[in-house]
């Protein structure tokens, strides 16, 4: 029987994809460092595939999304999978709470991904403190908040778009669900529904830090009392405060770090382009071809993550032809790669975790956003944080090789490149400061903990 006295027991419930598991897992580690016990609940499918290792204060447990055998890739539609996750997830989340009820540390706080708003209803049924944890920028959340409450009418018929606290926006800066009406209606409904019950949540946490988007945080704080608590990145890469914390700890894909490290360690400082499009994006054959020619044609080395499900799209003999100029892997430890001195720029799809990791590690970026919030992040990379450029898309929806080559040069060399690097280093310092003892995010984490302990 457990007898350790914790200040409380938090259950973290992420939406079951890599980019949502990483921040909540990392935030759970922070809470453990503040004397709490934390349990991260993934789906049975993810748990069985990854078999994460629990420690006494950070444990892994499961709920079911209804796709225990093959994951939600098996679902007949996005809509069906979200409905099934709600029905079966609510029931199995309740079972998990009940299972912990008569232990030394019953669950007394649920931190849920607002992509799963039903989790708050379950928490409230059991009288448990419920906190929403937003995994996208405050800016993006504020835009969805405006749409959800009818403050921004769709479709947008006149531009530029003005929203308090945000820069003036053009249509293609907006999240793709807004700029491309009718695209992915089930996901669009999901991101808007994040706000269906946030007013009933006991706390609202956002994986950003105040200094990154102060105006957006201030504006959104007027309608919802939020706490920016990011960046949620393993401590080894920031202030090194948490012991043995150099990896998120739950990877949906397998990689061998030594392959990338050994290769990168032979390359001069700032000489390598790291290209990766995150865990989900699937590029068209044409886009893969343009990227391949651009990387091969540039004068820099490159490390390119081509996921196993995309390998068939690689040009024939590409890997043979590039020789030692480039390395193609199916997955890597992105934090290890980004922190290697050899990396000069990150050619990224601008997923929020990737963007925040690059900002926190001081790496300039070339943004090639694909969908959802990535377009907005690319806008900020170029125009607000000024740490890189956003590649221009042709009318056929493709970013052509010439444009990619041009953007790489802009970031890797010349006066502009130097400027991006200086800014990137500035953001790195601010990211470290925000999460360090007494920094803006650290204070917010303390406030969150005391709010729920005293609730
Ligand atoms: N990632 C990684 N290795 C890779 C590619 C990505 O570890 O080869 C991690 C990356 O560090 C980030 C996450 O996967 O934490 C991707 O999240 P992001 O929000 O950038 O994109 P998504 O996968 O959600 O599109």
Tab-separated table of C-alpha atoms and ligand atoms in Angstrom:
chain	number	residue	atom	x	y	z
A	1	UNK	CA	0.000	0.000	0.000
A	2	UNK	CA	1.198	3.505	-0.883
A	3	UNK	CA	2.035	5.604	2.111
A	4	UNK	CA	3.955	8.568	0.701
A	5	UNK	CA	2.383	11.886	1.603
A	6	UNK	CA	1.804	13.876	-1.578
A	7	UNK	CA	0.242	17.338	-1.683
A	8	UNK	CA	-2.359	15.997	-4.083
A	9	UNK	CA	-2.925	13.589	-6.964
A	10	UNK	CA	-3.346	14.974	-10.467
A	11	UNK	CA	-4.659	12.967	-13.400
A	12	UNK	CA	-3.530	14.341	-16.788
A	13	UNK	CA	-5.607	13.416	-19.808
A	14	UNK	CA	-4.104	14.344	-23.208
A	15	UNK	CA	-5.716	13.974	-26.622
A	16	UNK	CA	-3.981	10.776	-27.773
A	17	UNK	CA	-1.456	12.127	-30.290
A	18	UNK	CA	2.263	12.877	-29.867
A	19	UNK	CA	1.977	16.673	-29.993
A	20	UNK	CA	-0.612	16.651	-27.178
A	21	UNK	CA	0.937	13.921	-25.013
A	22	UNK	CA	4.368	15.616	-24.841
A	23	UNK	CA	3.290	18.892	-23.189
A	24	UNK	CA	0.923	17.285	-20.682
A	25	UNK	CA	3.486	14.662	-19.751
A	26	UNK	CA	6.100	17.346	-19.268
A	27	UNK	CA	3.736	19.497	-17.218
A	28	UNK	CA	2.990	16.460	-15.030
A	29	UNK	CA	6.714	16.196	-14.274
A	30	UNK	CA	6.694	19.830	-13.096
A	31	UNK	CA	3.816	19.062	-10.767
A	32	UNK	CA	5.711	16.076	-9.368
A	33	UNK	CA	8.634	18.412	-8.663
A	34	UNK	CA	6.198	20.554	-6.653
A	35	UNK	CA	5.325	17.629	-4.385
A	36	UNK	CA	2.277	16.219	-6.176
A	37	UNK	CA	1.634	12.752	-7.465
A	38	UNK	CA	0.721	12.676	-11.170
A	39	UNK	CA	-0.847	10.032	-13.383
A	40	UNK	CA	-0.886	10.414	-17.148
A	41	UNK	CA	-3.752	8.523	-18.744
A	42	UNK	CA	-3.230	7.511	-22.363
A	43	UNK	CA	-5.435	5.228	-24.405
A	44	UNK	CA	-4.997	1.469	-23.970
A	45	UNK	CA	-3.700	1.244	-27.523
A	46	UNK	CA	-0.924	3.791	-26.890
A	47	UNK	CA	-0.097	2.268	-23.515
A	48	UNK	CA	0.163	-1.254	-24.924
A	49	UNK	CA	2.269	-0.082	-27.863
A	50	UNK	CA	4.639	2.143	-25.880
A	51	UNK	CA	4.641	0.457	-22.458
A	52	UNK	CA	5.743	3.612	-20.602
A	53	UNK	CA	7.521	3.014	-17.287
A	54	UNK	CA	5.874	4.410	-14.154
A	55	UNK	CA	7.860	5.735	-11.200
A	56	UNK	CA	6.442	6.145	-7.698
A	57	UNK	CA	5.312	9.745	-8.243
A	58	UNK	CA	4.708	9.795	-12.035
A	59	UNK	CA	2.534	6.950	-13.162
A	60	UNK	CA	0.918	5.869	-16.392
A	61	UNK	CA	-2.577	4.448	-16.585
A	62	UNK	CA	-5.237	4.054	-19.232
A	63	UNK	CA	-8.656	4.964	-20.453
A	64	UNK	CA	-10.163	3.570	-23.629
A	65	UNK	CA	-11.068	5.537	-26.758
A	66	UNK	CA	-12.856	2.476	-28.136
A	67	UNK	CA	-9.995	1.494	-30.426
A	68	UNK	CA	-7.866	-0.642	-28.098
A	69	UNK	CA	-6.524	-2.956	-30.776
A	70	UNK	CA	-5.457	-0.700	-33.645
A	71	UNK	CA	-5.755	2.912	-32.450
A	72	UNK	CA	-8.184	5.456	-33.863
A	73	UNK	CA	-6.651	5.117	-37.320
A	74	UNK	CA	-9.167	2.263	-37.515
A	75	UNK	CA	-12.181	4.563	-37.193
A	76	UNK	CA	-14.471	4.958	-40.190
A	77	UNK	CA	-14.438	8.758	-39.868
A	78	UNK	CA	-13.016	11.540	-37.697
A	79	UNK	CA	-16.506	12.284	-36.439
A	80	UNK	CA	-17.133	8.653	-35.499
A	81	UNK	CA	-13.829	8.407	-33.641
A	82	UNK	CA	-14.501	11.575	-31.627
A	83	UNK	CA	-17.992	10.377	-30.675
A	84	UNK	CA	-16.706	6.963	-29.666
A	85	UNK	CA	-13.909	8.540	-27.653
A	86	UNK	CA	-16.456	10.632	-25.772
A	87	UNK	CA	-18.778	7.719	-24.942
A	88	UNK	CA	-16.166	5.127	-24.036
A	89	UNK	CA	-13.642	7.671	-22.723
A	90	UNK	CA	-16.178	9.131	-20.220
A	91	UNK	CA	-17.013	5.697	-18.887
A	92	UNK	CA	-13.416	4.481	-18.572
A	93	UNK	CA	-12.265	7.801	-17.072
A	94	UNK	CA	-14.932	7.363	-14.376
A	95	UNK	CA	-13.670	3.791	-13.814
A	96	UNK	CA	-10.134	5.119	-13.359
A	97	UNK	CA	-11.275	7.668	-10.773
A	98	UNK	CA	-13.201	4.969	-8.906
A	99	UNK	CA	-10.194	2.597	-9.004
A	100	UNK	CA	-8.105	5.260	-7.206
A	101	UNK	CA	-10.843	6.238	-4.760
A	102	UNK	CA	-9.941	4.076	-1.799
A	103	UNK	CA	-6.175	4.367	-2.157
A	104	UNK	CA	-3.859	6.566	-0.079
A	105	UNK	CA	-3.879	9.096	-2.936
A	106	UNK	CA	-7.300	9.434	-4.582
A	107	UNK	CA	-7.417	11.666	-7.678
A	108	UNK	CA	-8.260	15.216	-6.645
A	109	UNK	CA	-7.516	17.129	-9.851
A	110	UNK	CA	-8.041	16.338	-13.533
A	111	UNK	CA	-6.055	18.316	-16.093
A	112	UNK	CA	-7.765	17.641	-19.384
A	113	UNK	CA	-7.060	18.529	-22.970
A	114	UNK	CA	-9.973	20.755	-24.072
A	115	UNK	CA	-10.140	18.661	-27.253
A	116	UNK	CA	-11.874	16.305	-24.759
A	117	UNK	CA	-14.326	18.687	-23.016
A	118	UNK	CA	-16.378	15.755	-21.701
A	119	UNK	CA	-13.564	15.041	-19.218
A	120	UNK	CA	-14.609	18.133	-17.232
A	121	UNK	CA	-18.141	16.759	-16.901
A	122	UNK	CA	-16.741	13.513	-15.492
A	123	UNK	CA	-14.504	15.445	-13.073
A	124	UNK	CA	-17.441	17.544	-11.865
A	125	UNK	CA	-19.627	14.452	-11.376
A	126	UNK	CA	-17.058	13.267	-8.833
A	127	UNK	CA	-16.587	16.750	-7.315
A	128	UNK	CA	-12.995	16.883	-8.594
A	129	UNK	CA	-11.098	20.102	-9.473
A	130	UNK	CA	-10.939	20.347	-13.284
A	131	UNK	CA	-8.325	22.295	-15.265
A	132	UNK	CA	-8.291	22.770	-19.035
A	133	UNK	CA	-4.827	22.538	-20.607
A	134	UNK	CA	-4.576	24.250	-24.005
A	135	UNK	CA	-1.804	22.889	-26.224
A	136	UNK	CA	-1.828	25.673	-28.842
A	137	UNK	CA	-0.800	29.319	-28.619
A	138	UNK	CA	-2.889	31.820	-26.753
A	139	UNK	CA	-3.292	33.697	-30.040
A	140	UNK	CA	-4.857	30.685	-31.765
A	141	UNK	CA	-7.046	29.918	-28.764
A	142	UNK	CA	-8.255	33.520	-28.703
A	143	UNK	CA	-9.223	33.352	-32.374
A	144	UNK	CA	-11.229	30.157	-31.777
A	145	UNK	CA	-12.760	31.807	-28.715
A	146	UNK	CA	-13.906	34.702	-30.927
A	147	UNK	CA	-15.447	32.340	-33.475
A	148	UNK	CA	-17.089	30.180	-30.798
A	149	UNK	CA	-18.749	33.252	-29.256
A	150	UNK	CA	-19.790	34.774	-32.587
A	151	UNK	CA	-17.365	37.711	-32.246
A	152	UNK	CA	-15.685	36.756	-35.495
A	153	UNK	CA	-18.203	35.859	-38.172
A	154	UNK	CA	-17.433	33.219	-40.774
A	155	UNK	CA	-16.790	33.087	-43.641
A	156	UNK	CA	-14.474	36.070	-43.413
A	157	UNK	CA	-15.397	38.478	-46.189
A	158	UNK	CA	-13.179	41.433	-45.479
A	159	UNK	CA	-9.519	41.651	-44.596
A	160	UNK	CA	-7.309	42.565	-42.817
A	161	UNK	CA	-8.762	41.058	-39.652
A	162	UNK	CA	-8.497	42.915	-36.333
A	163	UNK	CA	-8.731	41.084	-33.019
A	164	UNK	CA	-7.694	42.829	-29.782
A	165	UNK	CA	-4.165	41.862	-28.740
A	166	UNK	CA	-3.283	40.255	-32.074
A	167	UNK	CA	-1.356	41.757	-34.984
A	168	UNK	CA	-3.343	42.687	-38.061
A	169	UNK	CA	-4.044	39.396	-39.831
A	170	UNK	CA	-4.591	38.385	-43.436
A	171	UNK	CA	-6.807	35.437	-44.315
A	172	UNK	CA	-3.921	33.044	-44.924
A	173	UNK	CA	-2.465	33.842	-41.493
A	174	UNK	CA	-5.563	32.388	-39.871
A	175	UNK	CA	-5.810	28.743	-38.755
A	176	UNK	CA	-6.604	26.667	-41.845
A	177	UNK	CA	-10.029	25.605	-40.554
A	178	UNK	CA	-10.998	29.285	-40.933
A	179	UNK	CA	-9.054	30.272	-44.051
A	180	UNK	CA	-10.208	27.161	-45.952
A	181	UNK	CA	-13.943	27.027	-45.148
A	182	UNK	CA	-15.359	23.518	-44.975
A	183	UNK	CA	-12.017	21.798	-44.465
A	184	UNK	CA	-12.058	19.135	-41.745
A	185	UNK	CA	-15.464	20.118	-40.256
A	186	UNK	CA	-15.193	17.562	-37.413
A	187	UNK	CA	-11.832	18.954	-36.268
A	188	UNK	CA	-13.071	22.521	-36.635
A	189	UNK	CA	-16.034	21.709	-34.418
A	190	UNK	CA	-13.600	20.130	-31.939
A	191	UNK	CA	-11.307	23.181	-31.672
A	192	UNK	CA	-14.313	25.484	-31.212
A	193	UNK	CA	-15.841	23.140	-28.636
A	194	UNK	CA	-12.753	23.634	-26.498
A	195	UNK	CA	-14.673	26.642	-25.222
A	196	UNK	CA	-17.951	24.831	-24.621
A	197	UNK	CA	-17.235	24.554	-20.903
A	198	UNK	CA	-14.037	26.447	-20.082
A	199	UNK	CA	-16.133	28.871	-18.011
A	200	UNK	CA	-16.902	25.930	-15.698
A	201	UNK	CA	-13.252	24.842	-15.451
A	202	UNK	CA	-11.496	25.642	-12.182
A	203	UNK	CA	-8.347	26.712	-14.034
A	204	UNK	CA	-7.242	27.323	-17.608
A	205	UNK	CA	-3.612	26.511	-18.419
A	206	UNK	CA	-1.890	27.329	-21.708
A	207	UNK	CA	1.366	25.869	-23.036
A	208	UNK	CA	2.988	29.200	-23.850
A	209	UNK	CA	4.860	31.774	-21.796
A	210	UNK	CA	3.764	35.317	-21.132
A	211	UNK	CA	6.727	37.062	-22.791
A	212	UNK	CA	6.033	35.287	-26.114
A	213	UNK	CA	2.570	36.717	-26.648
A	214	UNK	CA	1.887	39.263	-23.885
A	215	UNK	CA	-0.842	41.183	-25.718
A	216	UNK	CA	-2.768	38.013	-26.592
A	217	UNK	CA	-2.490	36.732	-23.017
A	218	UNK	CA	-3.640	40.095	-21.643
A	219	UNK	CA	-6.591	40.270	-24.051
A	220	UNK	CA	-7.719	36.708	-23.451
A	221	UNK	CA	-7.271	37.116	-19.690
A	222	UNK	CA	-10.135	39.620	-19.801
A	223	UNK	CA	-12.530	36.843	-20.813
A	224	UNK	CA	-10.977	33.878	-19.054
A	225	UNK	CA	-8.538	33.660	-16.152
A	226	UNK	CA	-5.703	31.827	-17.807
A	227	UNK	CA	-2.268	30.780	-16.668
A	228	UNK	CA	0.545	30.433	-19.237
A	229	UNK	CA	2.787	27.644	-17.888
A	230	UNK	CA	5.152	26.838	-20.781
A	231	UNK	CA	7.394	26.011	-22.374
A	232	UNK	CA	6.818	22.370	-21.410
A	233	UNK	CA	10.192	21.100	-22.520
A	234	UNK	CA	12.437	18.660	-20.654
A	235	UNK	CA	14.378	20.542	-18.042
A	236	UNK	CA	17.767	19.365	-19.345
A	237	UNK	CA	17.310	21.777	-22.283
A	238	UNK	CA	16.250	24.730	-20.125
A	239	UNK	CA	17.236	25.381	-16.506
A	240	UNK	CA	18.181	21.743	-15.708
A	241	UNK	CA	16.148	21.959	-12.502
A	242	UNK	CA	14.498	18.526	-12.768
A	243	UNK	CA	16.741	15.493	-12.398
A	244	UNK	CA	16.951	12.881	-15.163
A	245	UNK	CA	14.663	14.897	-17.409
A	246	UNK	CA	16.221	14.914	-20.852
A	247	UNK	CA	13.395	13.321	-22.840
A	248	UNK	CA	9.610	13.582	-22.901
A	249	UNK	CA	9.556	9.861	-22.190
A	250	UNK	CA	6.783	8.584	-24.433
A	251	UNK	CA	7.562	8.319	-28.132
A	252	UNK	CA	5.027	6.944	-30.560
A	253	UNK	CA	7.836	6.196	-33.040
A	254	UNK	CA	11.164	4.555	-32.341
A	255	UNK	CA	14.545	6.136	-33.105
A	256	UNK	CA	18.205	5.467	-32.467
A	257	UNK	CA	19.730	8.755	-31.255
A	258	UNK	CA	23.282	7.652	-31.905
A	259	UNK	CA	22.695	7.600	-35.682
A	260	UNK	CA	21.818	11.327	-35.800
A	261	UNK	CA	24.288	12.354	-33.106
A	262	UNK	CA	27.219	10.548	-34.713
A	263	UNK	CA	26.435	12.085	-38.073
A	264	UNK	CA	25.789	15.613	-36.728
A	265	UNK	CA	28.949	15.548	-34.631
A	266	UNK	CA	31.044	15.358	-37.791
A	267	UNK	CA	29.490	18.550	-39.210
A	268	UNK	CA	30.665	22.149	-38.605
A	269	UNK	CA	28.683	24.467	-36.338
A	270	UNK	CA	25.549	25.901	-37.923
A	271	UNK	CA	26.002	23.962	-41.177
A	272	UNK	CA	22.992	21.596	-41.142
A	273	UNK	CA	19.340	22.125	-42.055
A	274	UNK	CA	17.036	19.983	-39.922
A	275	UNK	CA	13.815	19.233	-41.851
A	276	UNK	CA	10.827	17.625	-40.138
A	277	UNK	CA	7.067	17.887	-40.425
A	278	UNK	CA	6.030	16.466	-37.047
A	279	UNK	CA	4.186	13.277	-36.292
A	280	UNK	CA	1.054	13.595	-38.415
A	281	UNK	CA	1.563	15.646	-41.587
A	282	UNK	CA	1.569	13.665	-44.810
A	283	UNK	CA	3.042	15.640	-47.712
A	284	UNK	CA	1.880	15.168	-51.304
A	285	UNK	CA	4.230	13.371	-53.723
A	286	UNK	CA	4.858	16.660	-55.492
A	287	UNK	CA	5.721	18.484	-52.254
A	288	UNK	CA	8.108	15.685	-51.268
A	289	UNK	CA	9.777	15.973	-54.645
A	290	UNK	CA	10.194	19.754	-54.371
A	291	UNK	CA	11.605	19.408	-50.879
A	292	UNK	CA	14.005	16.672	-51.966
A	293	UNK	CA	15.358	18.775	-54.844
A	294	UNK	CA	15.662	21.859	-52.636
A	295	UNK	CA	17.590	20.015	-49.925
A	296	UNK	CA	19.799	18.241	-52.419
A	297	UNK	CA	20.364	21.471	-54.380
A	298	UNK	CA	21.237	23.670	-51.409
A	299	UNK	CA	24.849	24.029	-50.399
A	300	UNK	CA	24.176	22.913	-46.833
A	301	UNK	CA	24.055	19.552	-45.138
A	302	UNK	CA	20.618	18.318	-44.116
A	303	UNK	CA	18.969	15.894	-41.732
A	304	UNK	CA	15.479	14.992	-42.952
A	305	UNK	CA	12.859	13.052	-41.003
A	306	UNK	CA	10.764	11.062	-43.476
A	307	UNK	CA	8.288	9.039	-41.455
A	308	UNK	CA	7.905	5.346	-42.313
A	309	UNK	CA	4.442	5.982	-43.779
A	310	UNK	CA	5.943	8.555	-46.185
A	311	UNK	CA	9.051	6.701	-47.292
A	312	UNK	CA	7.438	5.381	-50.468
A	313	UNK	CA	7.160	9.009	-51.671
A	314	UNK	CA	10.930	9.546	-51.631
A	315	UNK	CA	12.514	9.860	-55.060
A	316	UNK	CA	14.156	6.677	-56.273
A	317	UNK	CA	17.850	6.471	-55.336
A	318	UNK	CA	17.585	9.758	-53.376
A	319	UNK	CA	19.371	8.370	-50.324
A	320	UNK	CA	22.183	6.858	-52.433
A	321	UNK	CA	22.628	10.040	-54.435
A	322	UNK	CA	22.937	12.433	-51.505
A	323	UNK	CA	25.823	10.486	-49.944
A	324	UNK	CA	27.235	12.229	-46.872
A	325	UNK	CA	25.549	15.533	-47.709
A	326	UNK	CA	22.360	14.420	-46.036
A	327	UNK	CA	20.902	11.926	-43.605
A	328	UNK	CA	17.337	10.627	-43.888
A	329	UNK	CA	15.794	8.994	-40.790
A	330	UNK	CA	12.270	7.819	-39.950
A	331	UNK	CA	12.184	9.617	-36.575
A	332	UNK	CA	14.668	11.226	-34.218
A	333	UNK	CA	14.927	12.729	-30.783
A	334	UNK	CA	14.062	16.215	-32.007
A	335	UNK	CA	15.293	17.968	-28.869
A	336	UNK	CA	18.686	16.292	-29.110
A	337	UNK	CA	18.907	17.253	-32.761
A	338	UNK	CA	17.829	20.871	-32.262
A	339	UNK	CA	20.339	21.306	-29.444
A	340	UNK	CA	23.240	20.008	-31.535
A	341	UNK	CA	25.611	22.838	-32.482
A	342	UNK	CA	25.715	21.613	-36.086
A	343	UNK	CA	22.084	22.669	-36.680
A	344	UNK	CA	21.767	26.030	-38.457
A	345	UNK	CA	18.050	26.087	-39.150
A	346	UNK	CA	14.855	24.107	-38.716
A	347	UNK	CA	12.694	23.628	-41.795
A	348	UNK	CA	9.437	22.943	-39.997
A	349	UNK	CA	5.699	22.454	-40.482
A	350	UNK	CA	5.337	24.876	-37.517
A	351	UNK	CA	3.464	22.494	-35.217
A	352	UNK	CA	3.258	24.281	-31.875
A	353	UNK	CA	5.581	21.887	-30.026
A	354	UNK	CA	8.195	22.050	-32.766
A	355	UNK	CA	7.972	25.840	-32.871
A	356	UNK	CA	8.209	26.187	-29.104
A	357	UNK	CA	11.129	23.742	-29.004
A	358	UNK	CA	13.015	25.745	-31.657
A	359	UNK	CA	12.295	29.039	-29.853
A	360	UNK	CA	13.418	27.533	-26.560
A	361	UNK	CA	16.612	26.111	-28.033
A	362	UNK	CA	17.436	29.230	-30.047
A	363	UNK	CA	17.127	27.738	-33.537
A	364	UNK	CA	15.953	29.936	-36.481
A	365	UNK	CA	13.240	28.491	-38.716
A	366	UNK	CA	11.945	28.165	-42.262
A	367	UNK	CA	8.190	27.686	-41.927
A	368	UNK	CA	6.320	25.451	-44.352
A	369	UNK	CA	2.961	25.195	-42.563
A	370	UNK	CA	0.471	22.550	-43.651
A	371	UNK	CA	-2.808	23.032	-41.792
A	372	UNK	CA	-4.610	23.830	-38.525
A	373	UNK	CA	-2.705	26.308	-36.263
A	374	UNK	CA	0.574	25.961	-38.193
A	375	UNK	CA	-0.150	28.906	-40.518
A	376	UNK	CA	-0.635	31.169	-37.511
A	377	UNK	CA	2.595	29.964	-35.908
A	378	UNK	CA	4.435	30.613	-39.189
A	379	UNK	CA	3.077	34.172	-39.232
A	380	UNK	CA	4.463	34.740	-35.727
A	381	UNK	CA	7.823	33.119	-36.569
A	382	UNK	CA	8.285	35.600	-39.394
A	383	UNK	CA	6.538	38.794	-38.284
A	384	UNK	CA	6.310	38.783	-34.498
A	385	UNK	CA	9.184	36.745	-33.095
A	386	UNK	CA	11.314	37.456	-36.181
A	387	UNK	CA	13.212	34.192	-36.006
A	388	UNK	CA	12.819	33.086	-39.583
A	389	UNK	CA	10.735	33.191	-42.727
A	390	UNK	CA	7.543	31.638	-43.976
A	391	UNK	CA	7.795	29.993	-47.387
A	392	UNK	CA	5.368	31.228	-50.037
A	393	UNK	CA	2.882	28.730	-51.428
A	394	UNK	CA	2.097	28.619	-55.166
A	395	UNK	CA	-1.417	28.638	-56.521
A	396	UNK	CA	-1.292	24.839	-56.810
A	397	UNK	CA	-0.779	24.625	-53.045
A	398	UNK	CA	2.869	23.565	-53.361
A	399	UNK	CA	5.959	25.317	-52.021
A	400	UNK	CA	8.353	25.038	-54.927
A	401	UNK	CA	12.022	24.070	-54.702
A	402	UNK	CA	13.268	27.559	-55.656
A	403	UNK	CA	11.283	29.131	-52.854
A	404	UNK	CA	12.555	26.576	-50.324
A	405	UNK	CA	16.146	27.145	-51.451
A	406	UNK	CA	15.650	30.909	-51.193
A	407	UNK	CA	14.210	30.671	-47.675
A	408	UNK	CA	17.016	28.358	-46.530
A	409	UNK	CA	19.612	30.883	-47.740
A	410	UNK	CA	17.786	33.745	-46.026
A	411	UNK	CA	17.964	31.930	-42.712
A	412	UNK	CA	21.344	30.209	-43.011
A	413	UNK	CA	23.458	33.124	-44.234
A	414	UNK	CA	23.744	36.891	-44.635
A	415	UNK	CA	22.677	39.792	-42.444
A	416	UNK	CA	19.081	38.623	-42.142
A	417	UNK	CA	20.301	35.217	-41.034
A	418	UNK	CA	22.442	36.797	-38.312
A	419	UNK	CA	19.485	38.790	-37.128
A	420	UNK	CA	17.272	35.694	-36.901
A	421	UNK	CA	19.928	33.923	-34.857
A	422	UNK	CA	20.270	36.841	-32.442
A	423	UNK	CA	16.492	36.939	-31.974
A	424	UNK	CA	16.342	33.168	-31.534
A	425	UNK	CA	18.932	33.414	-28.756
A	426	UNK	CA	16.890	36.160	-27.116
A	427	UNK	CA	13.788	33.932	-27.095
A	428	UNK	CA	15.832	31.065	-25.700
A	429	UNK	CA	16.938	33.255	-22.774
A	430	UNK	CA	13.367	34.370	-22.156
A	431	UNK	CA	12.061	30.779	-22.325
A	432	UNK	CA	14.610	29.662	-19.744
A	433	UNK	CA	13.779	32.617	-17.517
A	434	UNK	CA	10.005	32.017	-17.717
A	435	UNK	CA	10.330	28.429	-16.476
A	436	UNK	CA	13.081	29.023	-13.913
A	437	UNK	CA	12.399	29.653	-10.234
A	438	UNK	CA	10.483	32.928	-9.925
A	439	UNK	CA	9.898	33.230	-13.703
A	440	UNK	CA	6.430	34.037	-15.113
A	441	UNK	CA	5.466	30.424	-15.875
A	442	UNK	CA	6.987	29.037	-12.686
A	443	UNK	CA	4.915	31.496	-10.653
A	444	UNK	CA	1.799	30.493	-12.588
A	445	UNK	CA	2.460	26.807	-11.889
A	446	UNK	CA	2.755	27.645	-8.178
A	447	UNK	CA	-0.481	29.609	-8.342
A	448	UNK	CA	-2.223	26.702	-10.057
A	449	UNK	CA	-1.002	24.225	-7.433
A	450	UNK	CA	-2.061	26.397	-4.529
A	451	UNK	CA	-5.466	27.086	-6.164
A	452	UNK	CA	-6.297	23.425	-6.379
A	453	UNK	CA	-4.770	22.403	-3.073
A	454	UNK	CA	-6.819	25.090	-1.328
A	455	UNK	CA	-9.993	24.384	-3.323
B	1	LIG	N1	9.225	14.847	-32.781
B	1	LIG	C1	10.288	14.026	-32.464
B	1	LIG	N2	10.986	13.462	-33.481
B	1	LIG	C2	10.718	13.675	-34.784
B	1	LIG	C3	9.641	14.545	-35.103
B	1	LIG	C4	8.921	15.122	-34.072
B	1	LIG	O1	10.595	13.806	-31.284
B	1	LIG	O2	11.399	13.103	-35.634
B	1	LIG	C5	8.430	15.444	-31.654
B	1	LIG	C6	8.728	16.923	-31.527
B	1	LIG	O3	9.829	17.118	-30.657
B	1	LIG	C7	7.419	17.460	-30.984
B	1	LIG	C8	6.357	16.486	-31.489
B	1	LIG	O4	7.062	15.337	-31.947
B	1	LIG	O5	7.439	17.463	-29.558
B	1	LIG	C9	5.574	17.036	-32.656
B	1	LIG	O6	4.659	17.981	-32.206
B	1	LIG	P1	4.216	19.217	-33.091
B	1	LIG	O7	3.222	19.982	-32.300
B	1	LIG	O8	5.390	19.969	-33.558
B	1	LIG	O9	3.576	18.589	-34.392
B	1	LIG	P2	2.443	17.475	-34.655
B	1	LIG	O10	3.126	16.169	-34.620
B	1	LIG	O11	1.401	17.615	-33.560
B	1	LIG	O12	1.941	17.846	-36.004
